[in-house]
Structure formats: C-alpha cells, structure tokens
CSV table of C-alpha atoms in Angstrom, one decimal:
chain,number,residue,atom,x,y,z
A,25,UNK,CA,21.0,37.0,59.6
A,26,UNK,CA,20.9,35.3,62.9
A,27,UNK,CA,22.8,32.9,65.5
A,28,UNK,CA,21.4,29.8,66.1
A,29,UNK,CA,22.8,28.4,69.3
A,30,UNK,CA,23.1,24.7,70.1
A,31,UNK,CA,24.9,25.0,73.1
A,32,UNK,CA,27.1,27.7,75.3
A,33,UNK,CA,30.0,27.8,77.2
A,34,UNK,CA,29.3,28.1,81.1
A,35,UNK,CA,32.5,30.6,81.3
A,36,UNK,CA,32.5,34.0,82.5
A,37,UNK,CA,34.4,36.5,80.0
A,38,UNK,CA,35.7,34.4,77.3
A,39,UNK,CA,37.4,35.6,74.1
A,40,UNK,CA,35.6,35.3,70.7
A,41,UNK,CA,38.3,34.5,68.5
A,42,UNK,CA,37.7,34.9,64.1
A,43,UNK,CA,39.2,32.8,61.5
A,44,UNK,CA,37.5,33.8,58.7
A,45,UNK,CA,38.3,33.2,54.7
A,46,UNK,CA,40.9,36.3,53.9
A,47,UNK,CA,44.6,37.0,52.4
A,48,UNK,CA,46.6,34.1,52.2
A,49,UNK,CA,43.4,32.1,54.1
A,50,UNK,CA,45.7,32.3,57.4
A,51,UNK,CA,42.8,33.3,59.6
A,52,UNK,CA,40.6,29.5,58.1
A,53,UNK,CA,44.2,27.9,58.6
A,54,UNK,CA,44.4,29.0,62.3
A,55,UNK,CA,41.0,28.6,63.7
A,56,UNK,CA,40.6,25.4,61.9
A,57,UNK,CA,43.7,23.7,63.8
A,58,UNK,CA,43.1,25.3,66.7
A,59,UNK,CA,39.5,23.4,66.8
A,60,UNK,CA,40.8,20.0,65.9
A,61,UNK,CA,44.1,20.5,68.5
A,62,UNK,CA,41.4,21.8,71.8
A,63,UNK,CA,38.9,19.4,70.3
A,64,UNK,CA,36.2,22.1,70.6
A,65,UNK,CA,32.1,21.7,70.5
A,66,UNK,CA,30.2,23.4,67.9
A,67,UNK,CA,28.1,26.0,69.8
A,68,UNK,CA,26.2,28.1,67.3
A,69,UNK,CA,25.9,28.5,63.6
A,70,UNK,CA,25.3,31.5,61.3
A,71,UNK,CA,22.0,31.4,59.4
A,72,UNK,CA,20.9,33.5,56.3
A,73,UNK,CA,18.5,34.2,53.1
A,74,UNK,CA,21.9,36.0,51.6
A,75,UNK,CA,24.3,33.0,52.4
A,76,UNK,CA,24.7,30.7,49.4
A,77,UNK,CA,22.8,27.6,48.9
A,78,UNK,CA,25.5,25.3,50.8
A,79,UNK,CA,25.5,22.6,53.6
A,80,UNK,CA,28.5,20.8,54.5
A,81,UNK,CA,28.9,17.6,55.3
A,82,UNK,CA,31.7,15.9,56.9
A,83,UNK,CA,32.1,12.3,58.5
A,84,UNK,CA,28.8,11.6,57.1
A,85,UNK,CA,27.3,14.5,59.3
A,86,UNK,CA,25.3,18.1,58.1
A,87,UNK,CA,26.4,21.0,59.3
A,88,UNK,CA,26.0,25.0,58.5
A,89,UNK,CA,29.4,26.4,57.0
A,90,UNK,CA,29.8,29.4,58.9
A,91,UNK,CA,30.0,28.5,62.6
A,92,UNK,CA,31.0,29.0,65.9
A,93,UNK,CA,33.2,26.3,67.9
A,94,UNK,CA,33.7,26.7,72.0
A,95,UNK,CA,35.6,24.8,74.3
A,96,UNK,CA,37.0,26.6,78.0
A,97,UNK,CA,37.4,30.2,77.6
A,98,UNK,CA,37.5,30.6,74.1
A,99,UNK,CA,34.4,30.5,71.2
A,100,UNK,CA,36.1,30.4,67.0
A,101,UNK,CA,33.9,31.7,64.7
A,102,UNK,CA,35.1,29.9,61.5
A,103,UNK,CA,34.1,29.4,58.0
A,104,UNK,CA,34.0,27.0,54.9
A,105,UNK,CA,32.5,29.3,52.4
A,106,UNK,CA,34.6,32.0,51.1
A,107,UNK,CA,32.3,35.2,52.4
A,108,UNK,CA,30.8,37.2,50.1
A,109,UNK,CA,30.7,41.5,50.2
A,110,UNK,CA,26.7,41.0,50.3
A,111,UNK,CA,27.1,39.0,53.7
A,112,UNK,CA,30.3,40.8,55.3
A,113,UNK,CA,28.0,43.7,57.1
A,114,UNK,CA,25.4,41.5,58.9
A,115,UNK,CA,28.3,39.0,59.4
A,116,UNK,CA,30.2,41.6,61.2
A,117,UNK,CA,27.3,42.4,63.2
A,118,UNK,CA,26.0,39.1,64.3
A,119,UNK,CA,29.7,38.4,66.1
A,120,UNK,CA,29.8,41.4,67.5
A,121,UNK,CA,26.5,40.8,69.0
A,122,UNK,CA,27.2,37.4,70.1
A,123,UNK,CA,30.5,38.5,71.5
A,124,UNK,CA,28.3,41.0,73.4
A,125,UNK,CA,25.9,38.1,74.6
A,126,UNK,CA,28.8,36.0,75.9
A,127,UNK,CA,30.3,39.2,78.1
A,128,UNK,CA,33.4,38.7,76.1
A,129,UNK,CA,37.0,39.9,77.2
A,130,UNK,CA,37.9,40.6,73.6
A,131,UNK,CA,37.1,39.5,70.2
A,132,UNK,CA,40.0,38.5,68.3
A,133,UNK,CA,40.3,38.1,64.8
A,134,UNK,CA,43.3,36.2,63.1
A,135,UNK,CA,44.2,37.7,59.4
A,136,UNK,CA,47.0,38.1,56.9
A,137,UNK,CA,49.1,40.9,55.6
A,138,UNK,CA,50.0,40.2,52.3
A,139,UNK,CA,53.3,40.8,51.4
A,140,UNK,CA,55.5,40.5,47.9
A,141,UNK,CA,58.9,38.6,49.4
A,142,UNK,CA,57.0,36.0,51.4
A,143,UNK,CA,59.2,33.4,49.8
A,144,UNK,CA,61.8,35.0,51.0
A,145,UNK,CA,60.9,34.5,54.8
A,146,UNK,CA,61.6,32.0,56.7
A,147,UNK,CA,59.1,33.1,60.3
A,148,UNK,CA,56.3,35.6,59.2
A,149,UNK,CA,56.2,38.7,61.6
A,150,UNK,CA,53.0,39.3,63.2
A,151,UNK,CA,51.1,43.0,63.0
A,152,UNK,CA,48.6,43.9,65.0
A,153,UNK,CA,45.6,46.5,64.9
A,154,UNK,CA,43.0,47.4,68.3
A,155,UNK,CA,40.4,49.3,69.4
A,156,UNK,CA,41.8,50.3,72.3
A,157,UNK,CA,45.9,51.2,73.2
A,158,UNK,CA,45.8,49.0,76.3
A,159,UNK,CA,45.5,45.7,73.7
A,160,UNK,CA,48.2,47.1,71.5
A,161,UNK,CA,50.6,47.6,75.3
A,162,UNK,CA,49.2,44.1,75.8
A,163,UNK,CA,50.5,42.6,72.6
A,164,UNK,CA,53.8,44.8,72.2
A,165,UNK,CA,55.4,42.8,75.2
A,166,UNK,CA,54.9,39.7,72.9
A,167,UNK,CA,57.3,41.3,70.4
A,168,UNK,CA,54.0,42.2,68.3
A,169,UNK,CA,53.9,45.2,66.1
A,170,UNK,CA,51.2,47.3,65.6
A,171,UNK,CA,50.8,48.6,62.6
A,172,UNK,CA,50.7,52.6,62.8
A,173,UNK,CA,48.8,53.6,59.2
A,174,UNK,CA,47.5,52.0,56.7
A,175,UNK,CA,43.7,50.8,55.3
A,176,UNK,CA,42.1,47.7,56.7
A,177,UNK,CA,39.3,46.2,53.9
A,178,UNK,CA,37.1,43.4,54.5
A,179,UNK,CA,35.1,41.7,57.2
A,180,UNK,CA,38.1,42.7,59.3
A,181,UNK,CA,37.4,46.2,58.8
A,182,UNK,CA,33.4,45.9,59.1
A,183,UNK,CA,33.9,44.2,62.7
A,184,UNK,CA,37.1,46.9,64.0
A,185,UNK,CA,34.3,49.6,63.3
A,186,UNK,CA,31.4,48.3,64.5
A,187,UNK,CA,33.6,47.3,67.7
A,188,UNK,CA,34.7,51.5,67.5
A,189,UNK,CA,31.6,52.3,67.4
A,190,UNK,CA,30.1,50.2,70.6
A,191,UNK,CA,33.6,50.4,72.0
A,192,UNK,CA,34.6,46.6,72.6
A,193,UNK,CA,37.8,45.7,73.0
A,194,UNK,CA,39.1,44.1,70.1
A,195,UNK,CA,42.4,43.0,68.4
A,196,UNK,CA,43.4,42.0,65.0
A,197,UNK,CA,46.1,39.9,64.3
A,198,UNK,CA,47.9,40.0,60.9
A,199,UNK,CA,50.8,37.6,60.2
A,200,UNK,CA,52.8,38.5,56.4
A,201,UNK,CA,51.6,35.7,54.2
A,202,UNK,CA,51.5,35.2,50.8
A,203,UNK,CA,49.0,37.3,48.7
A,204,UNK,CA,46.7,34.5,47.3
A,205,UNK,CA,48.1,31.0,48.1
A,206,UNK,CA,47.5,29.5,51.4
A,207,UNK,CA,50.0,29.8,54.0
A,208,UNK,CA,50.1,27.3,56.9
A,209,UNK,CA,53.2,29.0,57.9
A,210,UNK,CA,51.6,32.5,58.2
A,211,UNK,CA,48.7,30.7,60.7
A,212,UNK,CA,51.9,28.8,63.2
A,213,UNK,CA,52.7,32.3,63.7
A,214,UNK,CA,49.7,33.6,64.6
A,215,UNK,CA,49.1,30.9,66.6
A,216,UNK,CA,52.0,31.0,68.2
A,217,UNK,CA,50.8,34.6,69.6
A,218,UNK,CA,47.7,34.0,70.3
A,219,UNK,CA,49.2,31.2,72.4
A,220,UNK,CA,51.2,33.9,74.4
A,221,UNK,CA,48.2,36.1,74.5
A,222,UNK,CA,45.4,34.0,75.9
A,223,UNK,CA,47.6,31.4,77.7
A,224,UNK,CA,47.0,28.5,75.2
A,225,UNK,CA,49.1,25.5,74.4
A,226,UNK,CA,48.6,25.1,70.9
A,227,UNK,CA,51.3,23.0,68.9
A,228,UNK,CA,51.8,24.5,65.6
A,229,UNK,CA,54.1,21.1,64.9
A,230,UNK,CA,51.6,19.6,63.4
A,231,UNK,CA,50.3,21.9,61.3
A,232,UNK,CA,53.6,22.8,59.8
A,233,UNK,CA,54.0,18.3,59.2
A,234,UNK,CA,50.8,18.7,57.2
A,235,UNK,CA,51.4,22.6,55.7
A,236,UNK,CA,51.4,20.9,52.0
A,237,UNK,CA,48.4,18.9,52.4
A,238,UNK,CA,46.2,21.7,53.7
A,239,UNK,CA,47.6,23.9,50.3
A,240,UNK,CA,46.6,21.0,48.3
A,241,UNK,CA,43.1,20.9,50.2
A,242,UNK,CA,42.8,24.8,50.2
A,243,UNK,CA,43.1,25.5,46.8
A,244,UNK,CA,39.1,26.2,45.9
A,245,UNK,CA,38.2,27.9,48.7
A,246,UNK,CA,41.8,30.2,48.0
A,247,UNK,CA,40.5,30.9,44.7
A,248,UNK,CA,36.8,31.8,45.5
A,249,UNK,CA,37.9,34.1,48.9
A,250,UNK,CA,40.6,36.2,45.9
A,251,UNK,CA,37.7,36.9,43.7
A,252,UNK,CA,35.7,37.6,46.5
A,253,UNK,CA,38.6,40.1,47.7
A,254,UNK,CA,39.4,41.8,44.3
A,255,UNK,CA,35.4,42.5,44.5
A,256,UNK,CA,35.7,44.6,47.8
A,257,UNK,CA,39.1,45.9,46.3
A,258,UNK,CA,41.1,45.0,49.1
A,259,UNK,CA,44.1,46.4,47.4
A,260,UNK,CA,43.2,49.6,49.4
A,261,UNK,CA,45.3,47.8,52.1
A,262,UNK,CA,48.3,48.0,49.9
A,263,UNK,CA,47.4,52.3,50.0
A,264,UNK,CA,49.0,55.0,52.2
A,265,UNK,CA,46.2,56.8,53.5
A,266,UNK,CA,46.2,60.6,51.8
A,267,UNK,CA,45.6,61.9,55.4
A,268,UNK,CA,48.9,60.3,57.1
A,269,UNK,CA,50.7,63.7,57.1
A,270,UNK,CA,48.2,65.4,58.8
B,29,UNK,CA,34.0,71.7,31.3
B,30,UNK,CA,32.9,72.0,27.8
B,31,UNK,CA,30.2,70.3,26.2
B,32,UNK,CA,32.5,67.8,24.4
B,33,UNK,CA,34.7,67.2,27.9
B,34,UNK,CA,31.7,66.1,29.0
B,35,UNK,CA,30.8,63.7,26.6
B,36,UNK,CA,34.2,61.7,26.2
B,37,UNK,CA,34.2,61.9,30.3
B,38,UNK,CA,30.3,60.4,30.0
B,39,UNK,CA,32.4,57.5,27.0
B,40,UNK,CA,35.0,57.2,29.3
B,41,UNK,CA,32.6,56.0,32.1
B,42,UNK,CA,30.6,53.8,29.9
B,43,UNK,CA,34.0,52.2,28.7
B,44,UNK,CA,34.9,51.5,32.4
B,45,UNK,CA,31.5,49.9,33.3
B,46,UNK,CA,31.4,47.8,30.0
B,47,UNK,CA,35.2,46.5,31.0
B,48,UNK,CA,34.3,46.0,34.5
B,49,UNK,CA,31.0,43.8,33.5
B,50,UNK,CA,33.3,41.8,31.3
B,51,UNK,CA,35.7,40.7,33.8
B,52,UNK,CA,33.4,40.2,36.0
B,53,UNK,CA,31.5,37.5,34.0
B,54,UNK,CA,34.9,36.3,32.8
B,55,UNK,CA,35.3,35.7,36.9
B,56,UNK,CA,32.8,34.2,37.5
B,57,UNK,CA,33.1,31.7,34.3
B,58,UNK,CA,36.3,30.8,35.6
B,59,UNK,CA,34.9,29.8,39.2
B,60,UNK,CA,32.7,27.6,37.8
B,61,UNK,CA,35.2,25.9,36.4
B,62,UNK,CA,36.6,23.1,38.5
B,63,UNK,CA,40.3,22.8,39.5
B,64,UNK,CA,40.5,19.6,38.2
B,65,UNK,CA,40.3,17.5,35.2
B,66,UNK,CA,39.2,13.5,35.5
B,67,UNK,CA,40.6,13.1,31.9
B,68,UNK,CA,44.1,14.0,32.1
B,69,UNK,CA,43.7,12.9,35.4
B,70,UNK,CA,45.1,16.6,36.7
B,71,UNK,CA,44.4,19.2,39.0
B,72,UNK,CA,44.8,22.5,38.0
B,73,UNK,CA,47.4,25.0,40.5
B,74,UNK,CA,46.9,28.3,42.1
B,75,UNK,CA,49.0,31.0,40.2
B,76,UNK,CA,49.7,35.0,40.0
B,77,UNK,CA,51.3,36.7,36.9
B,78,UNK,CA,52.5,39.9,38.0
B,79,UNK,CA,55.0,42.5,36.3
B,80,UNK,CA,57.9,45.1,37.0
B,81,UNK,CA,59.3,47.1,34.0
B,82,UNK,CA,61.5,44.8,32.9
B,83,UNK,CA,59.8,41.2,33.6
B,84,UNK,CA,56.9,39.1,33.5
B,85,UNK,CA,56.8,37.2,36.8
B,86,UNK,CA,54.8,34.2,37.3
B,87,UNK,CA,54.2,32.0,40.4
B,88,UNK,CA,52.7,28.6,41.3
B,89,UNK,CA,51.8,27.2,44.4
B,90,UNK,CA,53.0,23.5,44.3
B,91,UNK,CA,52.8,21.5,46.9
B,92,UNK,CA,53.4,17.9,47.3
B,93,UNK,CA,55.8,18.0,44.7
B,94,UNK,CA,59.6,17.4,43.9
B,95,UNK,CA,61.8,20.0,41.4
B,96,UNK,CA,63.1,17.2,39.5
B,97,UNK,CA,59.1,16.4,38.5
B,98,UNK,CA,58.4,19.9,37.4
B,99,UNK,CA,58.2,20.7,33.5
B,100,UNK,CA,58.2,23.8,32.0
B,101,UNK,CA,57.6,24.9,28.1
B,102,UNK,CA,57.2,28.5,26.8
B,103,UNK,CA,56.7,30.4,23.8
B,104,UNK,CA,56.9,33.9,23.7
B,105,UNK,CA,53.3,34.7,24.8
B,106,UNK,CA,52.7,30.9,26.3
B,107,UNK,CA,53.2,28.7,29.4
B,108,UNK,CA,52.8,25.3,30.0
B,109,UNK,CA,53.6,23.4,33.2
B,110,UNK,CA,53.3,19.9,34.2
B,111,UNK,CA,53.9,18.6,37.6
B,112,UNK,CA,53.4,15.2,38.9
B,113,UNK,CA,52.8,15.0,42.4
B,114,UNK,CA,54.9,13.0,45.1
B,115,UNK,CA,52.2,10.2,45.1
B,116,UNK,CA,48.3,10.1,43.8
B,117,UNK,CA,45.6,12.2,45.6
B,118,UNK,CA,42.2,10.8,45.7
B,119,UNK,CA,39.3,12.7,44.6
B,120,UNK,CA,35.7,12.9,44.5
B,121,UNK,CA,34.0,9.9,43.0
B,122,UNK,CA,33.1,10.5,39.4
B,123,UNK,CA,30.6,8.8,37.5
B,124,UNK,CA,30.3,6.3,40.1
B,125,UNK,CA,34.2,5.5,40.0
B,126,UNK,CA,37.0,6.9,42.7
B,127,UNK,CA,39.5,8.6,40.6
B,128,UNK,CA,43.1,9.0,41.4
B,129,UNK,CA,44.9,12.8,40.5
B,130,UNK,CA,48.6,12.2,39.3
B,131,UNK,CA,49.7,15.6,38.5
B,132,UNK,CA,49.7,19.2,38.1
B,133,UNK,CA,49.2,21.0,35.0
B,134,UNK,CA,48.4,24.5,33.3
B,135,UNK,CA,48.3,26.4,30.2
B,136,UNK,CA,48.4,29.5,30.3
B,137,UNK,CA,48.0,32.9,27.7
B,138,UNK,CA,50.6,35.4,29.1
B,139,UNK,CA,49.6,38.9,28.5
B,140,UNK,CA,52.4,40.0,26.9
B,141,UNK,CA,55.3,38.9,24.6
B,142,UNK,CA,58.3,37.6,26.7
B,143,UNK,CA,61.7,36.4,26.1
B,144,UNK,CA,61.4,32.7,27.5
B,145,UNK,CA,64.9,31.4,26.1
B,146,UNK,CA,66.6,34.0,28.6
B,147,UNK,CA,63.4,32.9,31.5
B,148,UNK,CA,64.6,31.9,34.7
B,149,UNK,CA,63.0,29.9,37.4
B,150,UNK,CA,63.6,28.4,41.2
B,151,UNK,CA,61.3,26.2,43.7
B,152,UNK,CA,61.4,27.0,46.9
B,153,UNK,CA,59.1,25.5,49.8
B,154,UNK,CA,56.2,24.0,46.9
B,155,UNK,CA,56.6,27.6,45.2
B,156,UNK,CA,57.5,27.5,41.6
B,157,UNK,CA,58.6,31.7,40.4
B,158,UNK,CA,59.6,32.0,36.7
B,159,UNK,CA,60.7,35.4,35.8
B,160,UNK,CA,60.5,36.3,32.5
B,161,UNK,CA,63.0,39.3,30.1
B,162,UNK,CA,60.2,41.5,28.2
B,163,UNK,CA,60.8,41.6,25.1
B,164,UNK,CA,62.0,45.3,24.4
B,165,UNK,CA,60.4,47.5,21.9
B,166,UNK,CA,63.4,49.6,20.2
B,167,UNK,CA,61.5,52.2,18.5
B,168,UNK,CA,63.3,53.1,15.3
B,169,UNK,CA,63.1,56.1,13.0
B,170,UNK,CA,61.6,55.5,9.4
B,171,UNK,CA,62.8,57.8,6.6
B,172,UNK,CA,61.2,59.4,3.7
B,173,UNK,CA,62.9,58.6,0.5
C-alpha cells in the first residue's frame, strides 16, 4: 500500500485526524461533516492491490475511496469502503507514516463505543484512549473520560500500537453509539470535542437537521463495516481483560 | 487425555470450522444482496435480534418515518414490518428508469418461538424495539402406567 499525494498542506505540525468505517460508523459521520463544513482539499489517497475493486464517483468526478482531506492545520483520513481485516495492518501503517511525514502534533482518530441503552440517551459521553498521559491531562479538562481497561479491536487498535511502538502521540476518541446502526448523534459529540481540543468551529447543527437522512444513506456501508467487524471479532471490546487485577 | 478425548476434541474442532464456513458464506450471500427491492418498491432496514432470558428483542433503525405508518405482524417464530416513509426517496436508475422507494419492509425468521400476542413495542428517535415473552418450556413428568 502506498500514499499518493496530490497536494500538502504548507503548515507546520498539523493534526492527522481518522474517521474511518467502525461501531455505529461515528468516526465516517464525523470526518465526513467536518470536510463538507471546512470545505477541505483532497490531499492524498490510499492505493492498494488488497483494496477492493472500487472507484467512487461523485458530482460526475473519480476519485479513490480511501483518502486524505486537508485544509489549515488539520489533514482527515476518511473512507467510503467499509475496511477490510486483510487491509487494516498496512492501513494502519501508511497513516502513521504519513502523519510522520507531515511532522504531525498528534493523530487523532474519532470512534464509537458501543453501548446497549443508547436509546436511552439523550448526549452520548465521550471516552477517550492515548499513547501518552499528557493527551489524556489534555482531554480530562474537556470533561473527557478516559477509559481505564478494557480491549480496543480494529484499525483503531492496529494504529494505537504501531503509534506505542514509534511513540507518537496519539488519541482516540470514542463517543457511546449504537452497536450497528449509524449514529449522527454519537459523531455531534465527538465533534463537539474535537472542537474544544484543536480550536475548531464546527457546527454540529447541521448534522443533527440532516441525522435521518445520513441513516437512510448509511445503511450499506453500516451493514458491510458489521460483517467486517464480527470478522475481526470486535466483541473483544465488550471483554474485561483477565489481567485487570493484576 | 485419552485416545477417545482426543478424537471427540479433534470432531469438536471440525464441527466448529464446518459452522464457521457456513456462516461465513451465509454472510457473504446476504451482502450481495441489495437493500432494496425495485418491485415492491422497498428498501430493506438495518436490524439486531438479540436476547435476555426471558425475551427476544428486536430493533430497527427507521428513519424518516412516522409511528402512525409503522406495521407490525407476528407469528410465533415470524416478523413482518412495513413502513412507509415520510415522502419517496429516489434511487439508482434501474433499467434505464429513475425509481422512487415508498417504504420500508422486512420479513424476518426469528430464532426461536415467541409469544407475539403479549409483544410489546415503542419508537423512539427512528428506532423501532419490539420485545418479545419466550415462550416457556414447563417440563412435565410422564408416568409409567
């Protein structure tokens, strides 16, 4: 797998933010409003042999469906494809190297945390998960909690480790969404941190006006990004880990 | 471990991998399925049937539609639901002709047997949860004349 880059952003530290295809699709949900409310550039797709055979069009125009968007201080690594276990490793390692190649601050990746009672919710609480405890002081003074034990599966999980093992600072973000139906209102929230985090502006408004058309529009990708998650067996992250008294 | 621990462990493992192949070509079948049917001029919803000890519980996401417009017909081991959305949704062009979607429907097998005249359901924010009773299995002693 490899980046190819159109374009780059003449900023110095920016943050590499993910809004990949996971629980509840909050991270897709996020990054893609976040695109169309900055108005970003695409930068810089993914390109693969072990991606499947799909090119997207939209407004008449070709484009890869695993890409990067950039606009000021912030690159979005976003997706249209649900991504498969056979591409998550590679995948996790080409945006840690591109983060790398940017000198980024932090790569931040936007995620879900499935929970039963979702319905019963009114504003999803936002976890979060670092490589480092000066992101998790960071975050806790935005009312964030970090999440003290537990499993994280996924792409998630493949980026946190290779970020352990370079050590580069990175955060995820997990808002309590519904297991597997889209939730708009899981991604306002997360947005609404992020906004705190990295100084954006972002207006969730919007997003929430149009939360029942993006379900209606999600519903494919939903369906192909749960099998793709019961294949990894991402129920792990519903597991105490056997250690936790040690 | 004995010789014959050994086999029915060896069985065991050859059960798992033969279930395991199943569903997974059973998933994939299903994915290449479409969501949506031109005929009945219907697209199918996202749903999640799980259970506790004491009920079946399954969910629909539905959005873009009102309560009153929501049908629901069951049989002890069946569910059939029928929702027409607030106003028609385009889709792709088929056979060279745009076609409108209307509605929401879904049959479904449920995996066990349920009580659906004591079923209740609610909608709340395009979420449609019906909880079914399982039927309880009394077990009952049989004597020898």
């Amino acid at each position: 797998m490899r980046v190819i880059e159109r374009k780059s952003l003449p900023t110095e530290e920016p943050y590499v933010v993910t809004g990949l295809p996971d629980i509840g699709l909050v991270g897709t949900i996020a990054a893609l409003h976040i695109i169309r409310q900055l108005d970003m550039e695409e930068m810089a797709y993914f390109e693969s042999d072990a991606l499947p055979p799909v090119i997207v069009l939209h407004k008449g125009r070709l484009t890869m469906p695993v890409r990067i968007y950039g606009r000021d201080k912030l690159y979005i690594v976003a997706s249209e494809i649900a991504i498969s276990p056979e591409v998550m490793s590679s995948l996790a390692r080409n945006i840690v190297d591109y983060a790398i190649s940017k000198n980024a601050k932090a790569i931040i990746m936007l995620g879900g945390l499935a929970i039963p009672n979702r319905l019963e919710i009114e504003k999803p609480k936002v976890y979060a998960v670092a490589t480092f405890d000066s992101l998790i002081n960071d975050v806790k003074t935005l009312g964030v909690e970090p999440l003290d034990e537990g499993f994280v599966v996924g792409i998630h999980a493949l980026i946190l480790r290779e970020c352990v093992f370079r050590r580069i600072p990175a955060l995820l973000l997990l808002a309590q969404c519904h297991v597997q139906y889209p939730d708009p209102g899981a991604a306002a929230s997360i947005i609404e941190t992020l906004n705190k985090f990295i100084g954006l502006n972002i207006n969730v408004e919007p997003l929430l006006k149009e939360a029942e058309s993006l379900r209606l529009k999600l519903r494919e990708l939903m369906r192909r990004t749960a099998a793709t998650l019961s294949r990894i067996q991402k129920s792990h992250e519903y597991e105490v880990p056997p250690m936790m008294y040690v | 471990m004995s010789f014959e621990e050994r086999i029915n462990e060896l069985f065991e493992r050859l059960r798992r991998e033969v279930r395991r192949f199943v569903e997974d070509i059973e998933r994939y079948m299903e994915l290449e399925q479409p969501m949506w049917c031109y005929e009945t001029r219907s697209l199918e919803p996202l749903f999640t049937i799980t259970e506790t000890e004491d009920e079946l519980i399954v969910t629909f996401d539905l959005p873009m539609v009102d309560k009153d417009s929501i049908e629901i017909h069951a049989t002890e081991d069946s569910l059939e639901l029928e929702a027409k959305l607030r106003h028609a949704i385009p889709g792709p062009r088929y056979l060279g002709r745009e076609v409108c979607f209307e509605k929401f429907r879904k049959v479904i097998k449920l995996p066990i047997k349920v009580d659906p005249h004591n079923a209740k359901a609610r909608y709340k924010d395009g979420i449609l949860e019906i909880r079914f009773p399982k039927i309880s299995r009394q077990r009952h002693r049989i004597n020898i004349l």
